[in-house]
mmCIF file of C-alpha atoms in Angstrom:
data_model
loop_
_atom_site.group_PDB
_atom_site.id
_atom_site.type_symbol
_atom_site.label_atom_id
_atom_site.label_comp_id
_atom_site.label_asym_id
_atom_site.label_seq_id
_atom_site.Cartn_x
_atom_site.Cartn_y
_atom_site.Cartn_z
ATOM 1 C CA MET A 1 -100.194 175.099 24.841
ATOM 2 C CA GLU A 2 -100.852 173.975 28.408
ATOM 3 C CA GLY A 3 -98.951 170.868 29.425
ATOM 4 C CA LYS A 4 -96.285 171.139 26.735
ATOM 5 C CA GLU A 5 -92.597 171.580 27.445
ATOM 6 C CA GLU A 6 -91.119 175.046 27.580
ATOM 7 C CA ASP A 7 -89.053 174.536 24.436
ATOM 8 C CA VAL A 8 -92.190 173.999 22.383
ATOM 9 C CA ARG A 9 -93.346 177.467 23.416
ATOM 10 C CA LEU A 10 -90.027 179.286 23.230
ATOM 11 C CA GLY A 11 -87.048 179.611 20.950
ATOM 12 C CA ALA A 12 -86.219 177.108 18.231
ATOM 13 C CA ASN A 13 -89.556 175.287 18.362
ATOM 14 C CA ARG A 14 -91.928 178.199 18.785
ATOM 15 C CA TYR A 15 -92.660 178.598 15.100
ATOM 16 C CA SER A 16 -94.155 175.751 13.127
ATOM 17 C CA GLU A 17 -91.590 175.878 10.360
ATOM 18 C CA ARG A 18 -88.738 175.752 12.843
ATOM 19 C CA GLN A 19 -89.485 172.266 14.083
ATOM 20 C CA PRO A 20 -86.391 170.417 15.311
ATOM 21 C CA ILE A 21 -84.391 168.686 12.608
ATOM 22 C CA GLY A 22 -85.384 165.057 12.440
ATOM 23 C CA THR A 23 -88.907 165.378 13.800
ATOM 24 C CA ALA A 24 -92.208 165.286 11.977
ATOM 25 C CA ALA A 25 -93.452 168.590 10.625
ATOM 26 C CA GLN A 26 -95.964 170.327 12.842
ATOM 27 C CA GLY A 27 -99.292 170.236 11.125
ATOM 28 C CA SER A 28 -98.014 167.742 8.535
ATOM 29 C CA ASP A 29 -101.563 166.504 7.939
ATOM 30 C CA ASP A 30 -102.776 169.987 7.115
ATOM 31 C CA LYS A 31 -102.800 170.271 3.322
ATOM 32 C CA ASP A 32 -103.807 173.950 3.551
ATOM 33 C CA TYR A 33 -100.362 174.956 4.706
ATOM 34 C CA LYS A 34 -99.978 178.538 5.930
ATOM 35 C CA GLU A 35 -96.638 180.292 6.035
ATOM 36 C CA PRO A 36 -95.538 180.862 9.651
ATOM 37 C CA PRO A 37 -94.281 184.289 10.743
ATOM 38 C CA PRO A 38 -90.514 184.874 10.600
ATOM 39 C CA ALA A 39 -88.557 184.636 13.807
ATOM 40 C CA PRO A 40 -88.007 187.972 15.558
ATOM 41 C CA LEU A 41 -84.533 189.469 15.322
ATOM 42 C CA PHE A 42 -84.278 189.611 19.097
ATOM 43 C CA GLU A 43 -86.393 187.447 21.385
ATOM 44 C CA ALA A 44 -85.997 188.608 24.978
ATOM 45 C CA GLU A 45 -88.035 185.688 26.343
ATOM 46 C CA GLU A 46 -85.272 183.301 25.302
ATOM 47 C CA LEU A 47 -82.752 184.802 27.709
ATOM 48 C CA ALA A 48 -84.935 183.901 30.682
ATOM 49 C CA SER A 49 -85.638 180.385 29.425
ATOM 50 C CA TRP A 50 -83.755 177.284 30.546
ATOM 51 C CA SER A 51 -84.482 175.716 27.140
ATOM 52 C CA PHE A 52 -82.336 178.421 25.513
ATOM 53 C CA TYR A 53 -79.277 177.543 27.590
ATOM 54 C CA ARG A 54 -79.959 173.829 27.395
ATOM 55 C CA ALA A 55 -79.943 174.113 23.598
ATOM 56 C CA GLY A 56 -76.580 175.890 23.722
ATOM 57 C CA ILE A 57 -75.141 173.178 25.941
ATOM 58 C CA ALA A 58 -76.430 170.544 23.515
ATOM 59 C CA GLU A 59 -74.658 172.335 20.648
ATOM 60 C CA PHE A 60 -71.437 172.466 22.688
ATOM 61 C CA VAL A 61 -71.500 168.757 23.540
ATOM 62 C CA ALA A 62 -72.466 167.700 20.013
ATOM 63 C CA THR A 63 -69.671 169.746 18.414
ATOM 64 C CA PHE A 64 -67.217 168.450 21.028
ATOM 65 C CA LEU A 65 -68.080 164.845 20.151
ATOM 66 C CA PHE A 66 -68.021 165.625 16.435
ATOM 67 C CA LEU A 67 -64.440 166.963 16.602
ATOM 68 C CA TYR A 68 -63.308 164.225 18.966
ATOM 69 C CA ILE A 69 -64.391 161.328 16.736
ATOM 70 C CA SER A 70 -63.629 162.899 13.363
ATOM 71 C CA ILE A 71 -60.157 164.248 14.257
ATOM 72 C CA LEU A 72 -59.217 160.947 15.898
ATOM 73 C CA THR A 73 -60.147 159.236 12.632
ATOM 74 C CA VAL A 74 -57.985 161.662 10.675
ATOM 75 C CA MET A 75 -55.073 160.991 13.046
ATOM 76 C CA GLY A 76 -55.505 157.243 12.630
ATOM 77 C CA VAL A 77 -55.213 157.564 8.865
ATOM 78 C CA SER A 78 -52.289 160.005 9.086
ATOM 79 C CA LYS A 79 -50.120 157.780 11.297
ATOM 80 C CA SER A 80 -50.142 154.868 8.860
ATOM 81 C CA SER A 81 -47.505 154.614 6.143
ATOM 82 C CA SER A 82 -50.062 152.967 3.866
ATOM 83 C CA LYS A 83 -53.572 154.322 3.441
ATOM 84 C CA CYS A 84 -54.654 150.798 2.501
ATOM 85 C CA ALA A 85 -53.918 149.741 6.076
ATOM 86 C CA THR A 86 -56.422 152.263 7.445
ATOM 87 C CA VAL A 87 -59.960 153.385 6.706
ATOM 88 C CA GLY A 88 -58.520 155.883 4.202
ATOM 89 C CA ILE A 89 -60.261 158.934 2.750
ATOM 90 C CA GLN A 90 -63.534 157.027 2.467
ATOM 91 C CA GLY A 91 -63.369 156.194 6.160
ATOM 92 C CA ILE A 92 -62.693 159.818 7.072
ATOM 93 C CA ALA A 93 -65.705 160.860 5.005
ATOM 94 C CA TRP A 94 -67.849 158.228 6.714
ATOM 95 C CA SER A 95 -66.609 159.395 10.117
ATOM 96 C CA PHE A 96 -67.668 162.996 9.488
ATOM 97 C CA GLY A 97 -70.951 162.086 7.802
ATOM 98 C CA GLY A 98 -71.823 159.355 10.269
ATOM 99 C CA MET A 99 -71.196 161.557 13.290
ATOM 100 C CA ILE A 100 -73.355 164.316 11.848
ATOM 101 C CA PHE A 101 -76.130 161.786 11.245
ATOM 102 C CA ALA A 102 -75.922 160.494 14.819
ATOM 103 C CA LEU A 103 -75.543 163.880 16.496
ATOM 104 C CA VAL A 104 -78.304 165.601 14.510
ATOM 105 C CA TYR A 105 -80.568 162.693 15.437
ATOM 106 C CA CYS A 106 -79.631 163.029 19.135
ATOM 107 C CA THR A 107 -79.857 166.812 19.464
ATOM 108 C CA ALA A 108 -82.602 167.698 16.982
ATOM 109 C CA GLY A 109 -85.338 167.939 19.586
ATOM 110 C CA ILE A 110 -83.255 170.122 21.895
ATOM 111 C CA SER A 111 -81.371 172.627 19.740
ATOM 112 C CA GLY A 112 -82.324 171.733 16.180
ATOM 113 C CA GLY A 113 -79.032 169.880 15.740
ATOM 114 C CA HIS A 114 -77.046 172.538 13.890
ATOM 115 C CA ILE A 115 -73.486 171.592 15.022
ATOM 116 C CA ASN A 116 -72.144 174.062 12.463
ATOM 117 C CA PRO A 117 -72.049 177.902 12.455
ATOM 118 C CA ALA A 118 -72.696 177.897 8.698
ATOM 119 C CA VAL A 119 -75.942 175.952 9.178
ATOM 120 C CA THR A 120 -76.938 178.309 11.987
ATOM 121 C CA PHE A 121 -76.114 181.317 9.795
ATOM 122 C CA GLY A 122 -78.198 179.986 6.894
ATOM 123 C CA LEU A 123 -81.207 179.304 9.108
ATOM 124 C CA PHE A 124 -80.849 182.760 10.659
ATOM 125 C CA LEU A 125 -80.878 184.406 7.216
ATOM 126 C CA ALA A 126 -84.064 182.470 6.453
ATOM 127 C CA ARG A 127 -85.549 183.900 9.686
ATOM 128 C CA LYS A 128 -85.949 180.511 11.322
ATOM 129 C CA LEU A 129 -84.240 181.558 14.548
ATOM 130 C CA SER A 130 -83.398 184.803 16.291
ATOM 131 C CA LEU A 131 -80.068 186.604 16.164
ATOM 132 C CA THR A 132 -79.724 186.011 19.901
ATOM 133 C CA ARG A 133 -79.970 182.258 19.500
ATOM 134 C CA ALA A 134 -77.813 182.216 16.371
ATOM 135 C CA LEU A 135 -74.913 184.004 18.074
ATOM 136 C CA PHE A 136 -75.206 181.853 21.193
ATOM 137 C CA TYR A 137 -75.151 178.667 19.107
ATOM 138 C CA MET A 138 -72.078 179.803 17.159
ATOM 139 C CA VAL A 139 -70.135 180.588 20.327
ATOM 140 C CA MET A 140 -71.021 177.244 21.909
ATOM 141 C CA GLN A 141 -70.189 175.351 18.710
ATOM 142 C CA CYS A 142 -66.746 176.963 18.516
ATOM 143 C CA LEU A 143 -66.027 176.258 22.179
ATOM 144 C CA GLY A 144 -67.100 172.649 21.766
ATOM 145 C CA ALA A 145 -64.862 172.239 18.721
ATOM 146 C CA ILE A 146 -61.839 173.668 20.560
ATOM 147 C CA CYS A 147 -62.384 171.310 23.493
ATOM 148 C CA GLY A 148 -62.890 168.294 21.219
ATOM 149 C CA ALA A 149 -59.664 168.906 19.305
ATOM 150 C CA GLY A 150 -57.882 169.598 22.614
ATOM 151 C CA VAL A 151 -58.834 166.199 24.008
ATOM 152 C CA VAL A 152 -57.496 164.487 20.874
ATOM 153 C CA LYS A 153 -54.190 166.329 21.264
ATOM 154 C CA GLY A 154 -54.073 165.318 24.923
ATOM 155 C CA PHE A 155 -54.420 161.646 23.981
ATOM 156 C CA GLN A 156 -51.704 161.613 21.311
ATOM 157 C CA GLN A 157 -49.770 164.866 21.354
ATOM 158 C CA GLY A 158 -46.735 163.704 19.378
ATOM 159 C CA LEU A 159 -48.790 162.279 16.548
ATOM 160 C CA TYR A 160 -51.219 165.196 16.631
ATOM 161 C CA MET A 161 -48.536 167.833 16.137
ATOM 162 C CA GLY A 162 -46.629 165.741 13.609
ATOM 163 C CA ALA A 163 -49.638 164.886 11.460
ATOM 164 C CA GLY A 164 -51.098 168.360 11.034
ATOM 165 C CA GLY A 165 -53.656 168.196 13.822
ATOM 166 C CA GLY A 166 -56.529 167.652 11.417
ATOM 167 C CA ALA A 167 -56.334 171.345 10.529
ATOM 168 C CA ASN A 168 -57.785 172.521 7.229
ATOM 169 C CA ALA A 169 -55.579 174.092 4.548
ATOM 170 C CA VAL A 170 -55.561 174.373 0.770
ATOM 171 C CA ASN A 171 -53.533 171.391 -0.434
ATOM 172 C CA PRO A 172 -50.569 171.703 -2.832
ATOM 173 C CA GLY A 173 -51.611 171.908 -6.460
ATOM 174 C CA TYR A 174 -54.689 174.016 -5.714
ATOM 175 C CA THR A 175 -55.035 177.791 -5.502
ATOM 176 C CA LYS A 176 -56.771 179.754 -2.762
ATOM 177 C CA GLY A 177 -59.549 180.410 -5.267
ATOM 178 C CA ASP A 178 -59.965 176.647 -5.746
ATOM 179 C CA GLY A 179 -60.201 176.177 -2.004
ATOM 180 C CA LEU A 180 -62.699 179.000 -1.582
ATOM 181 C CA GLY A 181 -64.867 177.667 -4.402
ATOM 182 C CA ALA A 182 -64.800 174.145 -2.946
ATOM 183 C CA GLU A 183 -65.895 175.452 0.451
ATOM 184 C CA ILE A 184 -68.689 177.578 -1.039
ATOM 185 C CA VAL A 185 -70.151 174.763 -3.136
ATOM 186 C CA GLY A 186 -69.668 172.125 -0.436
ATOM 187 C CA THR A 187 -71.443 174.228 2.179
ATOM 188 C CA PHE A 188 -74.206 175.068 -0.293
ATOM 189 C CA VAL A 189 -74.848 171.337 -0.752
ATOM 190 C CA LEU A 190 -75.014 170.810 3.014
ATOM 191 C CA VAL A 191 -77.220 173.776 3.902
ATOM 192 C CA TYR A 192 -79.504 173.220 0.897
ATOM 193 C CA THR A 193 -79.977 169.650 2.135
ATOM 194 C CA VAL A 194 -80.771 170.930 5.636
ATOM 195 C CA PHE A 195 -83.443 173.258 4.261
ATOM 196 C CA SER A 196 -84.973 170.564 2.074
ATOM 197 C CA ALA A 197 -84.947 167.871 4.747
ATOM 198 C CA THR A 198 -86.601 170.112 7.354
ATOM 199 C CA ASP A 199 -89.091 171.976 5.168
ATOM 200 C CA ALA A 200 -92.450 171.807 6.945
ATOM 201 C CA LYS A 201 -94.397 172.627 3.774
ATOM 202 C CA ARG A 202 -92.706 169.821 1.891
ATOM 203 C CA SER A 203 -93.584 167.420 4.688
ATOM 204 C CA ALA A 204 -97.212 168.524 4.537
ATOM 205 C CA ARG A 205 -97.376 168.289 0.747
ATOM 206 C CA ASP A 206 -95.389 165.059 0.356
ATOM 207 C CA SER A 207 -96.480 163.240 3.503
ATOM 208 C CA HIS A 208 -96.555 159.996 1.518
ATOM 209 C CA VAL A 209 -92.750 160.211 1.210
ATOM 210 C CA PRO A 210 -91.318 159.512 4.690
ATOM 211 C CA ILE A 211 -87.946 161.100 5.493
ATOM 212 C CA LEU A 212 -85.619 160.971 8.457
ATOM 213 C CA ALA A 213 -83.905 164.354 8.225
ATOM 214 C CA PRO A 214 -80.561 163.416 9.848
ATOM 215 C CA LEU A 215 -79.958 160.749 7.182
ATOM 216 C CA PRO A 216 -79.761 162.995 4.080
ATOM 217 C CA ILE A 217 -77.892 165.629 6.093
ATOM 218 C CA GLY A 218 -75.242 163.147 7.210
ATOM 219 C CA PHE A 219 -75.056 161.683 3.722
ATOM 220 C CA ALA A 220 -74.536 165.158 2.244
ATOM 221 C CA VAL A 221 -71.592 165.683 4.619
ATOM 222 C CA PHE A 222 -70.160 162.314 3.574
ATOM 223 C CA LEU A 223 -70.396 163.079 -0.150
ATOM 224 C CA VAL A 224 -68.936 166.581 0.187
ATOM 225 C CA HIS A 225 -65.973 165.133 2.074
ATOM 226 C CA LEU A 226 -65.332 162.583 -0.656
ATOM 227 C CA ALA A 227 -65.224 165.408 -3.200
ATOM 228 C CA THR A 228 -63.231 168.050 -1.320
ATOM 229 C CA ILE A 229 -60.833 166.269 1.064
ATOM 230 C CA PRO A 230 -58.161 166.336 -1.690
ATOM 231 C CA ILE A 231 -58.647 170.116 -2.082
ATOM 232 C CA THR A 232 -59.005 171.580 1.423
ATOM 233 C CA GLY A 233 -59.361 168.623 3.758
ATOM 234 C CA THR A 234 -63.009 169.706 3.774
ATOM 235 C CA GLY A 235 -64.092 172.415 6.153
ATOM 236 C CA ILE A 236 -67.738 173.387 5.424
ATOM 237 C CA ASN A 237 -67.926 173.996 9.179
ATOM 238 C CA PRO A 238 -66.121 177.051 10.623
ATOM 239 C CA ALA A 239 -66.212 175.637 14.153
ATOM 240 C CA ARG A 240 -64.506 172.425 13.038
ATOM 241 C CA SER A 241 -61.794 174.428 11.238
ATOM 242 C CA LEU A 242 -61.321 176.859 14.142
ATOM 243 C CA GLY A 243 -61.050 174.168 16.798
ATOM 244 C CA ALA A 244 -58.352 172.255 14.918
ATOM 245 C CA ALA A 245 -56.463 175.455 14.030
ATOM 246 C CA ILE A 246 -56.364 176.758 17.608
ATOM 247 C CA ILE A 247 -55.192 173.487 19.124
ATOM 248 C CA TYR A 248 -52.634 172.783 16.369
ATOM 249 C CA ASN A 249 -51.598 176.470 16.269
ATOM 250 C CA ARG A 250 -49.016 176.421 13.490
ATOM 251 C CA SER A 251 -48.750 178.742 10.506
ATOM 252 C CA HIS A 252 -49.913 175.847 8.327
ATOM 253 C CA ALA A 253 -53.287 176.039 10.053
ATOM 254 C CA TRP A 254 -53.676 179.816 9.880
ATOM 255 C CA ASN A 255 -52.412 180.728 6.395
ATOM 256 C CA ASP A 256 -55.665 179.850 4.656
ATOM 257 C CA HIS A 257 -57.964 179.925 7.667
ATOM 258 C CA TRP A 258 -60.084 182.791 6.339
ATOM 259 C CA ILE A 259 -61.242 180.506 3.516
ATOM 260 C CA PHE A 260 -62.935 178.224 6.029
ATOM 261 C CA TRP A 261 -65.079 181.066 7.350
ATOM 262 C CA VAL A 262 -65.760 183.079 4.226
ATOM 263 C CA GLY A 263 -66.479 180.046 2.024
ATOM 264 C CA PRO A 264 -68.986 178.324 4.338
ATOM 265 C CA PHE A 265 -70.799 181.577 5.159
ATOM 266 C CA ILE A 266 -71.142 182.471 1.467
ATOM 267 C CA GLY A 267 -72.322 178.943 0.673
ATOM 268 C CA ALA A 268 -74.857 179.028 3.517
ATOM 269 C CA ALA A 269 -76.150 182.440 2.419
ATOM 270 C CA LEU A 270 -76.580 181.255 -1.179
ATOM 271 C CA ALA A 271 -78.422 178.139 0.001
ATOM 272 C CA ALA A 272 -80.750 180.248 2.172
ATOM 273 C CA ILE A 273 -81.487 182.644 -0.694
ATOM 274 C CA TYR A 274 -82.050 179.777 -3.116
ATOM 275 C CA HIS A 275 -84.435 178.006 -0.763
ATOM 276 C CA VAL A 276 -86.412 181.075 0.296
ATOM 277 C CA VAL A 277 -86.551 182.949 -3.015
ATOM 278 C CA ILE A 278 -86.474 180.199 -5.665
ATOM 279 C CA ILE A 279 -87.744 176.999 -4.075
ATOM 280 C CA ARG A 280 -90.292 178.502 -1.699
ATOM 281 C CA ALA A 281 -90.808 181.875 -3.465
ATOM 282 C CA ILE A 282 -91.685 183.355 -0.068
ATOM 283 C CA PRO A 283 -91.002 187.010 -1.000
ATOM 284 C CA PHE A 284 -93.566 186.764 -3.798
ATOM 285 C CA LYS A 285 -96.368 185.324 -1.692
ATOM 286 C CA SER A 286 -99.145 187.530 -0.369
ATOM 287 C CA ARG A 287 -99.826 187.284 3.346
ATOM 288 C CA ASP A 288 -103.372 187.525 4.581
#
């Protein structure tokens, strides 16, 4: 390990299966793949490591930029009397998906590029990072989202407050159950894609199939937005929903807010269980 950076030895990159999103799998040429040990629940070494705090800062900045660009796009569409004169729903979907692609690519080697508490929660359930790191990431993601939405409001306060502030809510014509189901399935698609795109064993087994992990992850976000913007405005990211709700701060933003936490966390949990139990069958493997 001598000569390698601290983050390779500590935290998100310490275990071979927890390689940063968007990087080659560690040991990808080793066909005799061995299951790495699960991450410890609490890793005291992390708290004394600069890489731990640097990763949190990276999550804050990435989520800040994500909210800034995506909410500005939503505001641009909302202010036009004709959706044909703007980028429309497709443009909003591309904004969210494209930013996730870019930001995961930029931050993968530092924090793993989660940018979403639901993704962090799913990876924690799969024992790919410690509880300490998971909680720290979630706090920094939420703070970044609040700041990002706040900057958008500062730029165009009148429009922001008049156009709903990009806050998520169940749209007319749909029930709360519809909204919850859309958030569960949409988050499942995203987190399942994250697991598949960053699976070290898959990279070792299918090394002849090159993959840039941020691309399918960003594309999954784009497709989910196309499907669920008409239903909930698409949350699938509790930090994104919280940031917009706090800065907009109207009853419209809070009435259904619980859906945008419960739905994504259930979807992430189901994706983690599906990947670990069904796809990887880890609980049924014997460890030597």
